[in-house]
mmCIF file of C-alpha atoms in Angstrom:
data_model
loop_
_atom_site.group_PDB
_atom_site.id
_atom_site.type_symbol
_atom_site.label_atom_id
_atom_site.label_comp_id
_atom_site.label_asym_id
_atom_site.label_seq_id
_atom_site.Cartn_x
_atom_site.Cartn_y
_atom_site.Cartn_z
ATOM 1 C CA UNK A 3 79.053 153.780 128.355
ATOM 2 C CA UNK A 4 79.380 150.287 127.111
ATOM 3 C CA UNK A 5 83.184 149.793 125.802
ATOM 4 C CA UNK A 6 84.676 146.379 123.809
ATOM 5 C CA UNK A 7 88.486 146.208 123.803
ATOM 6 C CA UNK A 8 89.894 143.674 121.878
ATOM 7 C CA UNK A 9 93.710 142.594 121.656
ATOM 8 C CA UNK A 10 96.010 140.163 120.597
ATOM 9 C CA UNK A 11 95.880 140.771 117.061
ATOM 10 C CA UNK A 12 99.316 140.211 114.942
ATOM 11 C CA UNK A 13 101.473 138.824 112.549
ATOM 12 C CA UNK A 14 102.455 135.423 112.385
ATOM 13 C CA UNK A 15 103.076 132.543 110.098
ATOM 14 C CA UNK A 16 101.120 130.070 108.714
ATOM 15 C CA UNK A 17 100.797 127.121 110.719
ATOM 16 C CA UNK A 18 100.715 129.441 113.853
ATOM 17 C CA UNK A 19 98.691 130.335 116.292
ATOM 18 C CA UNK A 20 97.134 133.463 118.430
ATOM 19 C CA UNK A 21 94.876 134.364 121.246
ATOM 20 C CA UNK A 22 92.841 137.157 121.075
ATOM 21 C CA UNK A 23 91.142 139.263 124.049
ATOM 22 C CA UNK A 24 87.707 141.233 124.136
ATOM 23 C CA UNK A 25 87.420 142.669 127.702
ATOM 24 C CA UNK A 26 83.524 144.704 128.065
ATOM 25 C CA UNK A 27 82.647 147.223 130.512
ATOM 26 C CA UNK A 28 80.017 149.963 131.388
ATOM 27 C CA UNK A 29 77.015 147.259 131.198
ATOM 28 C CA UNK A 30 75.620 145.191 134.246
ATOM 29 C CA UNK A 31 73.423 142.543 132.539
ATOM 30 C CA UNK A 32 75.549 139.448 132.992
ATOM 31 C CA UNK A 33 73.209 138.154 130.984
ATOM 32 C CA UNK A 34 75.033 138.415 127.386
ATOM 33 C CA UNK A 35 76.239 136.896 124.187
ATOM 34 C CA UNK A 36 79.476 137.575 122.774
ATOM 35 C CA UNK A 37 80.916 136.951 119.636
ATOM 36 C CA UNK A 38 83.971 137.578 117.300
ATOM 37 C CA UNK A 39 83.666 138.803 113.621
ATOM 38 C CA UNK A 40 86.202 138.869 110.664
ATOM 39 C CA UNK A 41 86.616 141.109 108.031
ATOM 40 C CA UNK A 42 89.201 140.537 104.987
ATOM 41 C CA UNK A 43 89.875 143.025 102.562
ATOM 42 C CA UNK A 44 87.142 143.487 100.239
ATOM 43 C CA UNK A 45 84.932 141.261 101.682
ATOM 44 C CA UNK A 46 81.765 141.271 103.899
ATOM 45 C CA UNK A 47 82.242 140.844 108.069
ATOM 46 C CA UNK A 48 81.759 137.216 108.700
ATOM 47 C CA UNK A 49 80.516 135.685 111.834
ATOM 48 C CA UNK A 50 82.938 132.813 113.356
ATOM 49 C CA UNK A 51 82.516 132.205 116.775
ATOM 50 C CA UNK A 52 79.579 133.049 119.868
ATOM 51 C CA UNK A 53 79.247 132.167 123.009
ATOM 52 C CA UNK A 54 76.968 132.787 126.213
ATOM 53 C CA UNK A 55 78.045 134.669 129.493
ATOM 54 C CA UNK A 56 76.722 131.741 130.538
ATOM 55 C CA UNK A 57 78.902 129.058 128.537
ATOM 56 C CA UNK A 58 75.457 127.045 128.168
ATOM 57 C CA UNK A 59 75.476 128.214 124.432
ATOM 58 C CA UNK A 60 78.050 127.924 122.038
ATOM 59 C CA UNK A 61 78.827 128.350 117.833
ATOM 60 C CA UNK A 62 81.723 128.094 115.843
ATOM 61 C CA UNK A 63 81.448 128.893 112.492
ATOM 62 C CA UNK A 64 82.209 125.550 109.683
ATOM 63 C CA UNK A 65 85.001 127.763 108.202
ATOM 64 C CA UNK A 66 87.245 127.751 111.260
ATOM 65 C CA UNK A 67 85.587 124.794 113.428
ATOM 66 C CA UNK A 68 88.275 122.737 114.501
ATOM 67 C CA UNK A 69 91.267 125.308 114.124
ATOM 68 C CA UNK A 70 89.048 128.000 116.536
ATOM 69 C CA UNK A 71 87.714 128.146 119.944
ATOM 70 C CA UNK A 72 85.589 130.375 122.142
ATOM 71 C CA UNK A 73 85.708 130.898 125.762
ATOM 72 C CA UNK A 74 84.829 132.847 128.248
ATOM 73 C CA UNK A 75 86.068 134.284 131.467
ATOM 74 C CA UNK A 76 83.371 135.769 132.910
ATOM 75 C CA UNK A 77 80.498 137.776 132.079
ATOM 76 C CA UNK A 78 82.719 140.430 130.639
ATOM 77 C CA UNK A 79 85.649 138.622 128.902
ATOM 78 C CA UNK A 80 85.657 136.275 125.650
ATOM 79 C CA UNK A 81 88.652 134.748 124.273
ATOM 80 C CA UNK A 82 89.537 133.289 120.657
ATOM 81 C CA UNK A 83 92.086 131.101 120.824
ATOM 82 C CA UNK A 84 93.149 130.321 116.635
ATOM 83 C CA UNK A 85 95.371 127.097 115.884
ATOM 84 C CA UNK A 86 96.821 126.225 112.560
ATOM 85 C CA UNK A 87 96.303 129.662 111.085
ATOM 86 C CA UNK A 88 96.210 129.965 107.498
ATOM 87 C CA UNK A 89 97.030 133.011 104.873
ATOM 88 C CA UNK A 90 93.064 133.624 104.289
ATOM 89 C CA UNK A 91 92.830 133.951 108.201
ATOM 90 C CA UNK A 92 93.894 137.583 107.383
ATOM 91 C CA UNK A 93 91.657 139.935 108.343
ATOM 92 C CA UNK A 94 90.167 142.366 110.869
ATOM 93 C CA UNK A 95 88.392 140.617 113.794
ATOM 94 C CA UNK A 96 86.521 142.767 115.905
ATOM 95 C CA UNK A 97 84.234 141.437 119.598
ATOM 96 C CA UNK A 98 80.641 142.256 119.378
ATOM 97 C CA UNK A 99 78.079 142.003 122.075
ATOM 98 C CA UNK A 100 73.958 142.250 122.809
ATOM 99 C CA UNK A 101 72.541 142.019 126.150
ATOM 100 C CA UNK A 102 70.922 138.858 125.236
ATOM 101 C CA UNK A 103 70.789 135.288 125.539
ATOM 102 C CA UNK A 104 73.089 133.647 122.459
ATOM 103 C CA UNK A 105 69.878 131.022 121.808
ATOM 104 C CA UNK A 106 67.567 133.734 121.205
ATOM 105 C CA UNK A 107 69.533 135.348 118.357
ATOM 106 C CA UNK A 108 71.259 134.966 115.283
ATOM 107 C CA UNK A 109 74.517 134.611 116.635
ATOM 108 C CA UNK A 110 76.358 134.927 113.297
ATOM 109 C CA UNK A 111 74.055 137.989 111.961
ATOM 110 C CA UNK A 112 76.218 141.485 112.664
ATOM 111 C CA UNK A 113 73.024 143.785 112.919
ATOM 112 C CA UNK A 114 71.821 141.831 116.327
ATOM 113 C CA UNK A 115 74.815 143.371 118.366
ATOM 114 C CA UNK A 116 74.561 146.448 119.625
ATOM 115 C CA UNK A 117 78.633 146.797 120.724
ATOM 116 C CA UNK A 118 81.627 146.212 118.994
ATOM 117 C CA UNK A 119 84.879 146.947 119.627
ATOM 118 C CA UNK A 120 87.466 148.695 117.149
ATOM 119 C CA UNK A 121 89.374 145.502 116.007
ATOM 120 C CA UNK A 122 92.652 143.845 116.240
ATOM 121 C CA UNK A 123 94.389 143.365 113.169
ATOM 122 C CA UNK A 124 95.641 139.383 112.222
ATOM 123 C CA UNK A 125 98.095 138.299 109.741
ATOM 124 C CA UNK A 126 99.281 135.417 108.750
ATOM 125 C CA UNK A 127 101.832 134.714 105.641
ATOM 126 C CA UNK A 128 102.333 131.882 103.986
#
């Protein structure tokens, strides 16, 4: 049984930063793409960063490039490390993963990963 477990989520301040965590288990294919999704209140689950088990392929979504970066551990682990946080930051952010290679996808489309984990809450005041 394939299982995403994020953490890292919190509360901070504007200005601040956080690391989140999405460890995967119960799948073999180190061939993968992971990926980390937002979802504010009211508002539809937006794509912001994908990466490769690889690390040959990597996104970052416009609205966070430059304050947010992906990496990866190993074929199971993929970080988000968010600088400079701001108040719309706020938000659910949930790991997502398909057993396939980031290039041939739309990394930023939810419906093309088949796991997700159950989120990690992140707030940020002003």
């Amino acid at each position: 049984q394939v299982r995403l477990v994020e953490s890292g989520g919190g509360s901070v301040q504007a200005g601040g930063s956080l690391r989140l965590s999405c460890v995967g288990s119960g799948y073999a294919d180190e061939r993968n793409c992971m990926a980390w999704f937002r979802q504010a209140p009211g508002k539809e689950r937006e794509g912001l960063a994908a990466m490769s088990s690889t690390s040959t392929w990597k996104y970052i979504a416009d609205s966070v490039k430059g304050r947010f970066t992906i990496s990866r551990d190993n074929a199971n682990t993929v970080f988000l490390q968010m600088n400079s946080l701001k108040p719309e930051d706020t938000g659910m952010y949930y790991c997502a993963a398909v057993l396939e290679v980031c290039a041939t996808i739309s990394p930023f489309l939810s419906n093309v990963y088949s796991y997700w984990g159950q989120g990690t809450q992140v707030t940020v005041s002003s």
